[in-house]
CSV table of C-alpha atoms and ligand atoms in Angstrom, one decimal:
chain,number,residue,atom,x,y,z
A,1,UNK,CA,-15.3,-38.1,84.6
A,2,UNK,CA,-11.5,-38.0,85.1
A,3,UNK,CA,-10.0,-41.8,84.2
A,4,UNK,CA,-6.3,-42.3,84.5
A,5,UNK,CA,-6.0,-43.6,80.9
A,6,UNK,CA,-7.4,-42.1,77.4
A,7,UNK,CA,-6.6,-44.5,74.6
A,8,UNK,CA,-7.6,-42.7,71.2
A,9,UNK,CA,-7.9,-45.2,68.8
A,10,UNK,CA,-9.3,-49.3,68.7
A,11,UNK,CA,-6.6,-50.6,66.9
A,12,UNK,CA,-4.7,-53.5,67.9
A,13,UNK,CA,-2.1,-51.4,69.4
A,14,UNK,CA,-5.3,-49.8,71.0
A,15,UNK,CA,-7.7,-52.3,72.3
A,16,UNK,CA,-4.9,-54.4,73.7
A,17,UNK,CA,-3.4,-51.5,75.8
A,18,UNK,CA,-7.1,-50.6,77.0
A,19,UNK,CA,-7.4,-54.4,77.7
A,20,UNK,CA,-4.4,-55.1,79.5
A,21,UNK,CA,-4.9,-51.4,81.5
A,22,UNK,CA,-8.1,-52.3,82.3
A,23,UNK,CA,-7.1,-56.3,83.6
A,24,UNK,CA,-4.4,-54.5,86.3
A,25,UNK,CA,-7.2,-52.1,88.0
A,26,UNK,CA,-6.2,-49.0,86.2
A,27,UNK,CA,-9.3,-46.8,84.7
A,28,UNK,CA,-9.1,-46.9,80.8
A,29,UNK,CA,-11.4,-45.7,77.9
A,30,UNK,CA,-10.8,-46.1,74.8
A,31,UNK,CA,-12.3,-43.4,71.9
A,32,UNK,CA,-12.6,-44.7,68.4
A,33,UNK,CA,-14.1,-42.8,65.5
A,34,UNK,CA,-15.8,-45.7,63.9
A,35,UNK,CA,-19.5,-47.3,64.9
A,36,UNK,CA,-17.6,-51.2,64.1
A,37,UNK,CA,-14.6,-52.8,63.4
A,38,UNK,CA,-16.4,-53.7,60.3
A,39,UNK,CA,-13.9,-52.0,57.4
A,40,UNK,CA,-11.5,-51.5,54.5
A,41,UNK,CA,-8.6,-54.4,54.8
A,42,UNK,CA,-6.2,-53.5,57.7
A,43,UNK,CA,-4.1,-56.8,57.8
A,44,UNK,CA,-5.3,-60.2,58.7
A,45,UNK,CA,-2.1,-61.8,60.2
A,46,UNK,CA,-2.0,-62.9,63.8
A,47,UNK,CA,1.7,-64.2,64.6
A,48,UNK,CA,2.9,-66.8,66.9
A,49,UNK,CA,4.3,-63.6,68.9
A,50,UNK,CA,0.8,-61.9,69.4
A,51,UNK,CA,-0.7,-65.9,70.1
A,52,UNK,CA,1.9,-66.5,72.7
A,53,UNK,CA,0.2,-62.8,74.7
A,54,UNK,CA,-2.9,-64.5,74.0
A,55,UNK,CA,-2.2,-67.4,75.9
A,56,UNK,CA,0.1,-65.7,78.6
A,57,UNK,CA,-3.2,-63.8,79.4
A,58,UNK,CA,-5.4,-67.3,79.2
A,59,UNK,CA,-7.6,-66.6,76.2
A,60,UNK,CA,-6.1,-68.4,73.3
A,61,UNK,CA,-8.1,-71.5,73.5
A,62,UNK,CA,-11.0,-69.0,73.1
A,63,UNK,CA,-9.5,-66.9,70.3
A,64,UNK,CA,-8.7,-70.3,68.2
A,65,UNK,CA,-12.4,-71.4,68.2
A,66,UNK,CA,-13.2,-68.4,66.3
A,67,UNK,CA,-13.1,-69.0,62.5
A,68,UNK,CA,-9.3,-68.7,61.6
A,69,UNK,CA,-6.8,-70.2,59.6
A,70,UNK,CA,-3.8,-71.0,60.7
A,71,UNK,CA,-0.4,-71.3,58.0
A,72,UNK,CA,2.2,-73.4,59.2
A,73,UNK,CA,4.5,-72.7,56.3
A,74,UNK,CA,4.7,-69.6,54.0
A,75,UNK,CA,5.0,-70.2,50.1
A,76,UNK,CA,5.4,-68.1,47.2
A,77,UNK,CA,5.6,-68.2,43.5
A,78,UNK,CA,8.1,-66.5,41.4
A,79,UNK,CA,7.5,-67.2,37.6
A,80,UNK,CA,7.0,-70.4,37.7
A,81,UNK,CA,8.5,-71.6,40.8
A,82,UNK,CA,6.3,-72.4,43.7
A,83,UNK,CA,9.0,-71.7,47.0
A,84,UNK,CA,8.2,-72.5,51.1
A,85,UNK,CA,9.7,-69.8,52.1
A,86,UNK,CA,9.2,-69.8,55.8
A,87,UNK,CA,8.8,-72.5,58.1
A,88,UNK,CA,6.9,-71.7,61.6
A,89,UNK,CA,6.7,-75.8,62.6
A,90,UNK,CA,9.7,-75.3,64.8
A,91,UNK,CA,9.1,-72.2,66.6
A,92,UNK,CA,9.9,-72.7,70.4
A,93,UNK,CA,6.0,-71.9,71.1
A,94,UNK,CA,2.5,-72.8,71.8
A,95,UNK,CA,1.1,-72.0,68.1
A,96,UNK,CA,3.3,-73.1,65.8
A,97,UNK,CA,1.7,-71.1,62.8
A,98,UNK,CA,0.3,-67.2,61.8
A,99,UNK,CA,-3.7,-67.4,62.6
A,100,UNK,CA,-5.4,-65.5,59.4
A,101,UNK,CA,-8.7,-63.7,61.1
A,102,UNK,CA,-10.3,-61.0,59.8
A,103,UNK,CA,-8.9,-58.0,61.7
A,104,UNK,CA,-12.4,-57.1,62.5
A,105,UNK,CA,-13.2,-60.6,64.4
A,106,UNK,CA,-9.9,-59.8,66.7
A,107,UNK,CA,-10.7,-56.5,67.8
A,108,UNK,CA,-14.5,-57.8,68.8
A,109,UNK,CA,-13.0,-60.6,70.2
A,110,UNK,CA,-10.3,-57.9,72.3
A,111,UNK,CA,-13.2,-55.8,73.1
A,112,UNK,CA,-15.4,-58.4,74.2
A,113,UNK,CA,-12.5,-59.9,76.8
A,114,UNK,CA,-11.8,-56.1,78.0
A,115,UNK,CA,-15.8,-55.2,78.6
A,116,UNK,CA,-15.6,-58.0,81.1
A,117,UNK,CA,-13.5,-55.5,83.6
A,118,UNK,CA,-15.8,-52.2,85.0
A,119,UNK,CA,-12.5,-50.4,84.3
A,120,UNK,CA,-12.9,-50.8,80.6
A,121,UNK,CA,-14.9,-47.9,78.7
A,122,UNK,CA,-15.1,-48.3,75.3
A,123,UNK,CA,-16.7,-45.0,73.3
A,124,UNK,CA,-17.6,-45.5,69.8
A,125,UNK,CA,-18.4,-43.2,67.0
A,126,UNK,CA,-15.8,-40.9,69.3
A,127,UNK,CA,-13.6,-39.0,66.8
A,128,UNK,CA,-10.4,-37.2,68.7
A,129,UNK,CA,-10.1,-34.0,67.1
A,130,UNK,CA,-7.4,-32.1,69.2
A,131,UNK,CA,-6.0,-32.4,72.3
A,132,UNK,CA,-6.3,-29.9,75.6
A,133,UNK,CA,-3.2,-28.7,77.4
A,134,UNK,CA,-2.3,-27.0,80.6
A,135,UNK,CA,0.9,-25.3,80.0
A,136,UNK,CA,3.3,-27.8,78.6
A,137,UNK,CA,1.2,-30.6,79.8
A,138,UNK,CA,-1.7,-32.7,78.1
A,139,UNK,CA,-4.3,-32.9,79.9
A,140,UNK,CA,-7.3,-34.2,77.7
A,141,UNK,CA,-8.9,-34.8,74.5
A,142,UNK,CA,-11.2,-33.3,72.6
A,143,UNK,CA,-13.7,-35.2,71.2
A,144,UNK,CA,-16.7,-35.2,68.8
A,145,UNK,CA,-19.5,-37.6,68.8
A,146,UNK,CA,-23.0,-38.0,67.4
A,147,UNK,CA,-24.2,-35.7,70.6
A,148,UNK,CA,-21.4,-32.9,69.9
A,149,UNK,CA,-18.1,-31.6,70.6
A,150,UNK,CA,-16.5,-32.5,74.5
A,151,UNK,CA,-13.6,-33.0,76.3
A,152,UNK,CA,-12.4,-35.8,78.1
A,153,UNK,CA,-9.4,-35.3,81.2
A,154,UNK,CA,-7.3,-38.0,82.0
A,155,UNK,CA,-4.3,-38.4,83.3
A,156,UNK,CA,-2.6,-39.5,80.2
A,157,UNK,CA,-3.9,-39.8,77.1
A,158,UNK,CA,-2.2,-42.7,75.1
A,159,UNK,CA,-2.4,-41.9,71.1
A,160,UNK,CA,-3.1,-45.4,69.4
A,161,UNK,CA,-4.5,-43.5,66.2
A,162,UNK,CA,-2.8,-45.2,63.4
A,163,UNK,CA,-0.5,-43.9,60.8
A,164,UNK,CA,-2.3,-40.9,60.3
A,165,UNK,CA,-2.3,-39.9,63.8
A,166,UNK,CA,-4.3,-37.0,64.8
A,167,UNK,CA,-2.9,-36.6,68.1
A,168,UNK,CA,0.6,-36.9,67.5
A,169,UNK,CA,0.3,-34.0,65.1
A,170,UNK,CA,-1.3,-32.1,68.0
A,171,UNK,CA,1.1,-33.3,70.4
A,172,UNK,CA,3.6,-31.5,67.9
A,173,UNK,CA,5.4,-34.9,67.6
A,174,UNK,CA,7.4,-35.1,64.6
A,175,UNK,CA,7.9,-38.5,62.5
A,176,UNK,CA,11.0,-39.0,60.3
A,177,UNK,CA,9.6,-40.3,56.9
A,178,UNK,CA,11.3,-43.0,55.0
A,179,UNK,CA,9.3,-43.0,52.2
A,180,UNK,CA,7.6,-46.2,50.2
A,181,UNK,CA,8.0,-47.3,46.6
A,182,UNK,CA,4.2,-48.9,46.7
A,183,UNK,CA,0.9,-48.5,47.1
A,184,UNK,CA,-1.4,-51.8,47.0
A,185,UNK,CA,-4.7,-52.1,45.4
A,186,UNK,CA,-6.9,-54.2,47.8
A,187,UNK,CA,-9.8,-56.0,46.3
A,188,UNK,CA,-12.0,-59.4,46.1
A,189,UNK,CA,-12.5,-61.9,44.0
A,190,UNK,CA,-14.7,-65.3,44.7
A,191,UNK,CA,-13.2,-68.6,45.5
A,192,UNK,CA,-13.8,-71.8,43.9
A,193,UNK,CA,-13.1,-74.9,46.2
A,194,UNK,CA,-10.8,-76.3,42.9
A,195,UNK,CA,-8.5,-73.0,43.3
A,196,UNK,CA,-5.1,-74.1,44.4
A,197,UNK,CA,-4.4,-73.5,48.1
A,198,UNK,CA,-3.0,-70.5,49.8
A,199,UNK,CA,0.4,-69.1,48.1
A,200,UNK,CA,0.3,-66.1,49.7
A,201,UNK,CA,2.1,-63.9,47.0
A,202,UNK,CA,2.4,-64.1,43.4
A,203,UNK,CA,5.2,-62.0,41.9
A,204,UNK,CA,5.6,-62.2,37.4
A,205,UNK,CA,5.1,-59.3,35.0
A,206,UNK,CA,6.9,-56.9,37.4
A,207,UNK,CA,3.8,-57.4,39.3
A,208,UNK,CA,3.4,-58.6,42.8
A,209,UNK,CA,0.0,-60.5,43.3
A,210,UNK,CA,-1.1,-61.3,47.2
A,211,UNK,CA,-4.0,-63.5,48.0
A,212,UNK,CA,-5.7,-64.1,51.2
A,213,UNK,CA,-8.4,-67.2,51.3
A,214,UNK,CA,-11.2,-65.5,53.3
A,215,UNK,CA,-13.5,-68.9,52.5
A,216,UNK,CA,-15.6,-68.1,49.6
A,217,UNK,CA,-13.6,-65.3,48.7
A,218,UNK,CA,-9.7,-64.1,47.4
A,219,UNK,CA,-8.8,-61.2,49.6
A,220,UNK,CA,-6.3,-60.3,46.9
A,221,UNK,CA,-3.6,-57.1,47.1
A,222,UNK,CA,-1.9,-55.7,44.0
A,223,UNK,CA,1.2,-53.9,44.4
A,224,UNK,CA,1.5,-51.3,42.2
A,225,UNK,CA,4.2,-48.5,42.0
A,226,UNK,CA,3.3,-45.3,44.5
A,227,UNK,CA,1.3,-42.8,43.3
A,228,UNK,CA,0.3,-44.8,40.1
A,229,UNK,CA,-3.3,-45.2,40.3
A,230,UNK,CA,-4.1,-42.6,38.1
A,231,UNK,CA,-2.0,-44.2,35.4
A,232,UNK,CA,-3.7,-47.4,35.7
A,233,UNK,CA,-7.0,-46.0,35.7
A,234,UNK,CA,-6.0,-44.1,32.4
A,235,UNK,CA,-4.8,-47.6,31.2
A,236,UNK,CA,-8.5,-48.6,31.9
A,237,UNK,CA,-10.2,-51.7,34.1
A,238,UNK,CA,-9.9,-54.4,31.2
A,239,UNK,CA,-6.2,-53.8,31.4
A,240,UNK,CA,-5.7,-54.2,35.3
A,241,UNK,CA,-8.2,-57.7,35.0
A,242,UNK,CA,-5.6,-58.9,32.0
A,243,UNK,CA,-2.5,-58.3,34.3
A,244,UNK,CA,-4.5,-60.2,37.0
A,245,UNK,CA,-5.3,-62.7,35.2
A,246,UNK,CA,-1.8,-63.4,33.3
A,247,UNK,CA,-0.2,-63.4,37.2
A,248,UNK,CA,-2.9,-65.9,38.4
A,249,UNK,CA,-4.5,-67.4,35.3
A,250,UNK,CA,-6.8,-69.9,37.5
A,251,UNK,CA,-8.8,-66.8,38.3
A,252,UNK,CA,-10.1,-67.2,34.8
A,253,UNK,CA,-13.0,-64.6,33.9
A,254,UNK,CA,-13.8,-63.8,37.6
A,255,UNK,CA,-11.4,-60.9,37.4
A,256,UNK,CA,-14.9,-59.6,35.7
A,257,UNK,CA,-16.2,-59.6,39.0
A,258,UNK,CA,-14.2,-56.0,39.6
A,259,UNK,CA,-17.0,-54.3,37.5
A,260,UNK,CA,-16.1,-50.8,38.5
A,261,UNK,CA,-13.0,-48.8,40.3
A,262,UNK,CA,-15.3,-48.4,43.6
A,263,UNK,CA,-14.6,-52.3,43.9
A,264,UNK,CA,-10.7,-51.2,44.2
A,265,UNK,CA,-9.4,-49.7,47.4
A,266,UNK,CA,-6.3,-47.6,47.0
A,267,UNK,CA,-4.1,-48.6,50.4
A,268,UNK,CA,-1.3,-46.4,50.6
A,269,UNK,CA,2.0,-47.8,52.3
A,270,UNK,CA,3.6,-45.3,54.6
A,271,UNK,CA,7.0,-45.8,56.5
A,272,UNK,CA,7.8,-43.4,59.6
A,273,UNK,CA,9.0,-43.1,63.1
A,274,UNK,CA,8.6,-40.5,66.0
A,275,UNK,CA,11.5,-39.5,66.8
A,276,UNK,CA,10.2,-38.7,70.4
A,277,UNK,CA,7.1,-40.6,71.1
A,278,UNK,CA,5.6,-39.0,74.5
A,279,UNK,CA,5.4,-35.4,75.6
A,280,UNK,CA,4.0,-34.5,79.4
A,281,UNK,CA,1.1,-36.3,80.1
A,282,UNK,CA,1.3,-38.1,76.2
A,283,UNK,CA,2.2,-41.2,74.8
A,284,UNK,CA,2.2,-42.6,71.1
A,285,UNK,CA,2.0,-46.5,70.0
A,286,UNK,CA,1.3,-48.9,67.2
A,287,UNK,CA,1.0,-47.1,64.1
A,288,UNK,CA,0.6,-43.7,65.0
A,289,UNK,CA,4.4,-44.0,66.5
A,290,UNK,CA,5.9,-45.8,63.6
A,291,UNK,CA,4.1,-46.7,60.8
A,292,UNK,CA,4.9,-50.1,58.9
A,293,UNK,CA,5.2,-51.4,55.7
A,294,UNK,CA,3.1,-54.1,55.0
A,295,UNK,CA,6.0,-56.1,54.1
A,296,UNK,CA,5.9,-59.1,56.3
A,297,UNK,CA,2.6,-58.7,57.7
A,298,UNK,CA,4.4,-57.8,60.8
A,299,UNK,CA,2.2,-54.2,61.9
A,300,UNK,CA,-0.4,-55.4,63.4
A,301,UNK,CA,1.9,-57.6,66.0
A,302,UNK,CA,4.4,-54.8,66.7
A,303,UNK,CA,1.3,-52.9,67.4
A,304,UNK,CA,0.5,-55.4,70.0
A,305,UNK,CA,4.1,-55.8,71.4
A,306,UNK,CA,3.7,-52.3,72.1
A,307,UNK,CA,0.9,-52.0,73.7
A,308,UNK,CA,2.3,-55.0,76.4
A,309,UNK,CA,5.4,-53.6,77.0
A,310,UNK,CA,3.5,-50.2,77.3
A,311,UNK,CA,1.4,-51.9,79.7
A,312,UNK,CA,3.8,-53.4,82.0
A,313,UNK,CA,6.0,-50.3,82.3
A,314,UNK,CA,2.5,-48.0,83.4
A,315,UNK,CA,0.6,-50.1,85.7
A,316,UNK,CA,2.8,-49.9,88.2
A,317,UNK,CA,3.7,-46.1,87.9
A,318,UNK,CA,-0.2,-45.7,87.7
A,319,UNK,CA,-1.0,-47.6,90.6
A,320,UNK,CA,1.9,-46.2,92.3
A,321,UNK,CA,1.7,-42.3,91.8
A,322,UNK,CA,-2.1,-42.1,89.7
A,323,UNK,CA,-0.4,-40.8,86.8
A,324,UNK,CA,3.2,-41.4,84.9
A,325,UNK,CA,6.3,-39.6,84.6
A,326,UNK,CA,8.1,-38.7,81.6
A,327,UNK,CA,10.6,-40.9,82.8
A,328,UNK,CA,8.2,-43.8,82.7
A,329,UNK,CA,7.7,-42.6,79.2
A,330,UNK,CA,10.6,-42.8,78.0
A,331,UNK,CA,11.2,-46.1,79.4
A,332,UNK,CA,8.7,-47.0,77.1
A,333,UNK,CA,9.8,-45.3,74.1
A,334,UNK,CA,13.7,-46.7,75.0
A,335,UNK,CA,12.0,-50.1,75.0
A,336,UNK,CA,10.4,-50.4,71.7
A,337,UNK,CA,12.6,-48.1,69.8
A,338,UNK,CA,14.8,-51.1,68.6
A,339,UNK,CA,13.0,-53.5,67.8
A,340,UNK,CA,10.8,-50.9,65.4
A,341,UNK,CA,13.8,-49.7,64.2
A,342,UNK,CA,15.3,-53.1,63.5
A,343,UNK,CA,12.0,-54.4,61.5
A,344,UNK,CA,11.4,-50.8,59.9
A,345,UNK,CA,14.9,-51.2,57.9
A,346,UNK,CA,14.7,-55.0,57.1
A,347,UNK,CA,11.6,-53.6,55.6
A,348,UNK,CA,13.0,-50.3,53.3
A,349,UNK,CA,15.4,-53.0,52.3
A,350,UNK,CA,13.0,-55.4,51.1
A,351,UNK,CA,11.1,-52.4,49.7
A,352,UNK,CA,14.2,-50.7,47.8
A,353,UNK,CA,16.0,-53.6,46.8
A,354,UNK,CA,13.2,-56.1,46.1
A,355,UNK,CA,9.9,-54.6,45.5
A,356,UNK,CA,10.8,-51.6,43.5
A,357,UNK,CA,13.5,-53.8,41.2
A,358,UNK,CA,9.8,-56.3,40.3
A,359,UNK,CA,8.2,-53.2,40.0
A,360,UNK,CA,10.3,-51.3,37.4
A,361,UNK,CA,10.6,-54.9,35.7
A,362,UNK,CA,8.5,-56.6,32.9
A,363,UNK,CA,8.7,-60.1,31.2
A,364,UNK,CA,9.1,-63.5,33.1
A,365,UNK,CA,10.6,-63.8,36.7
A,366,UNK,CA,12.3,-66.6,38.0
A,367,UNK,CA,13.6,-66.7,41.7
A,368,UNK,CA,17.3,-64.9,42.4
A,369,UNK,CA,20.0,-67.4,43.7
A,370,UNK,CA,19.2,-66.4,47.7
A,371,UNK,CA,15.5,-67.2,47.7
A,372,UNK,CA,16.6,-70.4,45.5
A,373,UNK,CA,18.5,-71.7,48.3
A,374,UNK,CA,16.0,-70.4,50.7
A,375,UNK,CA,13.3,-72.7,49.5
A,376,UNK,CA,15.8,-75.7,48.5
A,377,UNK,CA,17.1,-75.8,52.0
A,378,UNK,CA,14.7,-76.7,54.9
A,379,UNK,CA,16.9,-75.7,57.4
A,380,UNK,CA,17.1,-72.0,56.1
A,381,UNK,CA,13.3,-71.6,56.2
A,382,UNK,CA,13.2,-71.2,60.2
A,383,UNK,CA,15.2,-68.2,60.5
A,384,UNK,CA,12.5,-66.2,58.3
A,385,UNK,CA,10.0,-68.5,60.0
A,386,UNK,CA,11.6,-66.7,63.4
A,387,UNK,CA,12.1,-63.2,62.5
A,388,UNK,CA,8.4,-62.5,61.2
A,389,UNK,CA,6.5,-65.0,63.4
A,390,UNK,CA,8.2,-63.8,66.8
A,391,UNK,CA,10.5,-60.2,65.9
A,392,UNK,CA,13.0,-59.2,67.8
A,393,UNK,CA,12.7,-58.5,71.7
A,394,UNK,CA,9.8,-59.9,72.1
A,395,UNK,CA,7.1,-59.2,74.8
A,396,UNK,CA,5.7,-60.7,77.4
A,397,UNK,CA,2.4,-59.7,79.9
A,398,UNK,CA,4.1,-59.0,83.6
A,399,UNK,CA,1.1,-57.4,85.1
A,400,UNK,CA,-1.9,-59.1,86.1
A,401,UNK,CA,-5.1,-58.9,88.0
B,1,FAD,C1,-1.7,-52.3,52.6
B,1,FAD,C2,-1.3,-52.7,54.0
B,1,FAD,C3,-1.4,-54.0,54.4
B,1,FAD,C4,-1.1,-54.4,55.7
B,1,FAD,N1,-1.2,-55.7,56.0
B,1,FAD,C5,-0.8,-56.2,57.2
B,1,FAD,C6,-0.9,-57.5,57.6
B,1,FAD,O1,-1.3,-58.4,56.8
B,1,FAD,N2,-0.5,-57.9,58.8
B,1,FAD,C7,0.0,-57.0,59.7
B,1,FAD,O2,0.3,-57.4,60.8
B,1,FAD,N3,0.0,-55.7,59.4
B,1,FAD,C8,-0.3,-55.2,58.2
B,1,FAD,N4,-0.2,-53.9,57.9
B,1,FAD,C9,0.2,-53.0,58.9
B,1,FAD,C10,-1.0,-52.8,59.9
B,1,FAD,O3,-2.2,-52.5,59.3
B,1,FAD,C11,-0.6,-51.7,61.0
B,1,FAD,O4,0.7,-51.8,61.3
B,1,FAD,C12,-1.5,-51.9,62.2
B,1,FAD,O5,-2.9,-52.0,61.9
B,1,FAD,C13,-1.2,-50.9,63.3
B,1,FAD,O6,-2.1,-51.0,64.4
B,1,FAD,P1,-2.5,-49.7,65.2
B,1,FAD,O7,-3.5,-50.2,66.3
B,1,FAD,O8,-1.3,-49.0,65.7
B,1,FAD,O9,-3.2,-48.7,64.2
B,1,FAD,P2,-4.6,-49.0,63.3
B,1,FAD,O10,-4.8,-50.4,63.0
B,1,FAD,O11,-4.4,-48.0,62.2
B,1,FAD,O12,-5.7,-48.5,64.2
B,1,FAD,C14,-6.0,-47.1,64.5
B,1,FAD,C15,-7.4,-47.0,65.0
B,1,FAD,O13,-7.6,-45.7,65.4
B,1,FAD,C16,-8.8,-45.2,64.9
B,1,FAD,N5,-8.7,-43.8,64.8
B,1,FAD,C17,-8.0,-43.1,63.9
B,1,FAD,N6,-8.1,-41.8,64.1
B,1,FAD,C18,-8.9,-41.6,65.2
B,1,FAD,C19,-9.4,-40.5,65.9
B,1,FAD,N7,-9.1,-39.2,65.5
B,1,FAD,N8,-10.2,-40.7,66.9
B,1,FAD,C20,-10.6,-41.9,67.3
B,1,FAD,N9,-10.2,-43.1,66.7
B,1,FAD,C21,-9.3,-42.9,65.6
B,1,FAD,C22,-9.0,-45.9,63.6
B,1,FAD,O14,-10.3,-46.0,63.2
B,1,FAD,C23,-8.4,-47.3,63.9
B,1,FAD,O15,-9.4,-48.2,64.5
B,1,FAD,C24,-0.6,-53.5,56.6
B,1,FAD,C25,-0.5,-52.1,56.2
B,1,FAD,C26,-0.8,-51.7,54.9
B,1,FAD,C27,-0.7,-50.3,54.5
């Protein structure tokens, strides 16, 4: 069957396009490789941004009765010195706070609102392994699945695959690569109801400590230098649980509870950008157009602001003409191109300047004179408060039933 719109890939950038696609009338499926959502760690932070699209499109008040959490003000700890650093109790919106949900409950909940519409398809355990041209033009996807290798046609096939995007590799698309100084080593550790509450990163040693409270369990991320998990291994697993423990010494001997190095998940960081993210008959979002640092949780939203502002640019060149232009495309691309870029070099900043100076450091930490201030001054905390919780150019749904 011919649909108007092949979304590979049930990310957020994903299942929101093939949502919001599939809310206007226009004939989406969306192909992704895995049987669940259920998987590694792929962020957790739902911003006020992504929360105002949730109510714009009248499921919020449905979203918040799923099991959440919601932060109204970010603190850390450097040394020491426990810091508010961000402040989202003034934002000019409906949900004053980031939602914590495991990304897994989002995209069930995403999938379940976009099932609702007969124009939704969703295929899973469909891999994309190529895509099918005529001439210049895409024209399809191939796919494999637990029956075998097909094809799918479609008038455009969006590619929502992530940062280590299949299509836009077939699409010949080429990213510039600004390189990361991190890696993070994801892992759990139980909670106890006397643990201190949520400071959401920990940064002593030269060692940069995050910890998620998932309920009965620390969702905790170590930063570690890039490329250095063969070091650490060689330094052995009683050495990684001592530097855990010496950055968050309530843990106590439940850092025993990483028993081998299959309880560790390496997640690499990547930082790129297309520099052209649509060909004939192809678009690129989310990740698999610009992947992000994890450096202000902010991925998973700018994912999402993507998929809405590709949204309201193609439904009406769908409904219009069946299929869209390159000149729709690029209206797309001109679009989101500055905000990525914006948040993509606030991040290498952050990265070069911040995280690789911890990194290379050892010894006690205490907080530099700016972040000082920062948390000293109340009024200071919004403007972080603004720039993570809502970005820059922010998004709104235009097109409706
Ligand atoms: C260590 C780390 C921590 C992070 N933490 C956060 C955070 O806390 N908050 C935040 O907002 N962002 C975070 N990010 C960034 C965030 O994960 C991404 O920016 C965001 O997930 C991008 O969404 P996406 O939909 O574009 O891609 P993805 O989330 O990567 O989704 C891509 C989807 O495509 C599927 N897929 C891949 N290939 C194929 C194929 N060939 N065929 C079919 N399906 C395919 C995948 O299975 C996946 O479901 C973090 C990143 C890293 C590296």
């Amino acid at each position: 069957m011919t649909l108007q719109v092949c979304v590979v890939g049930g990310g957020p950038a994903g299942m929101m396009l093939g949502f919001l696609l599939a809310r206007s009338g226009i004939n989406v499926r969306v192909l992704e490789k895995h049987s669940d959502f259920f998987r590694d760690f792929r962020g957790d932070t739902i911003h006020p941004s992504t929360l105002e699209i949730l109510d714009e499109l009248g499921i919020l008040d449905d979203f918040l009765k799923l099991p959440h959490q919601e932060v109204r003000q970010l603190t850390g700890q450097i040394g020491d010195t426990t810091l508010t650093l961000a402040d989202f109790t003034h934002l000019p919106v409906r949900s004053k706070f980031l939602a914590f949900m495991p990304q897994w409950d989002f995209l069930d909940f995403l999938a379940g609102k976009a099932r609702v519409y007969p124009t939704f398809k969703l295929e899973m355990e469909s891999e994309a392994t190529g895509l099918r041209f005529d001439g210049d033009r895409v024209t399809g996807v191939r796919v494999k699945t637990a029956s075998g290798e097909a094809e799918v046609l479609d008038q455009l096939v969006v590619g929502a695959d992530g940062r280590r995007s299949i299509i836009r590799d077939a699409a010949g698309l080429q990213p510039e690569d600004f390189g990361a100084p991190m890696d993070v080593l994801w892992m759990r550790i139980s909670r106890q109801p006397t643990d201190p509450g949520q400071v959401l990163g920990r940064v002593d040693y030269g060692k940069i400590f995050v910890m998620l409270d998932r309920g009965d369990y620390w969702q905790c991320g170590l930063v570690v230098p890039k490329d250095a998990l063969e070091e650490i291994k060689q330094r052995g697993l009683p050495a990684l649980r001592a530097d855990i423990r010496r950055i968050a010494p309530f843990l106590g001997d439940r850092v025993d509870e990483i028993k081998s190095w299959d309880d560790i998940k390496l997640l690499t960081v990547q930082v790129d950008r297309l520099r052209k993210w649509y060909r004939k008959g192809l678009l690129c979002i989310g990740d698999a157009a610009h992947a992000m640092s994890p450096v202000g949780g902010v991925g998973i939203n700018l994912a999402i602001q993507d998929a809405v502002a590709a949204a309201n640019i193609l439904v009406p060149a769908l409904r219009e003409t069946g299929t869209a232009s390159e000149a729709v495309l690029e209206k797309i691309q001109k679009r989101r191109e500055l905000p990525t870029r914006v948040i993509q070099d606030g991040q290498i900043a952050i990265q070069n300047n911040i995280i690789r100076r911890v990194l290379a450091s050892e010894g006690r930490m205490s907080p530099p004179l700016l972040i000082r201030i920062l948390g000293a001054v109340p009024l200071f905390r919004r403007i972080p408060a603004r720039l993570v919780g809502l970005g820059f150019r922010r998004e709104h749904v235009t097109v409706g039933r």
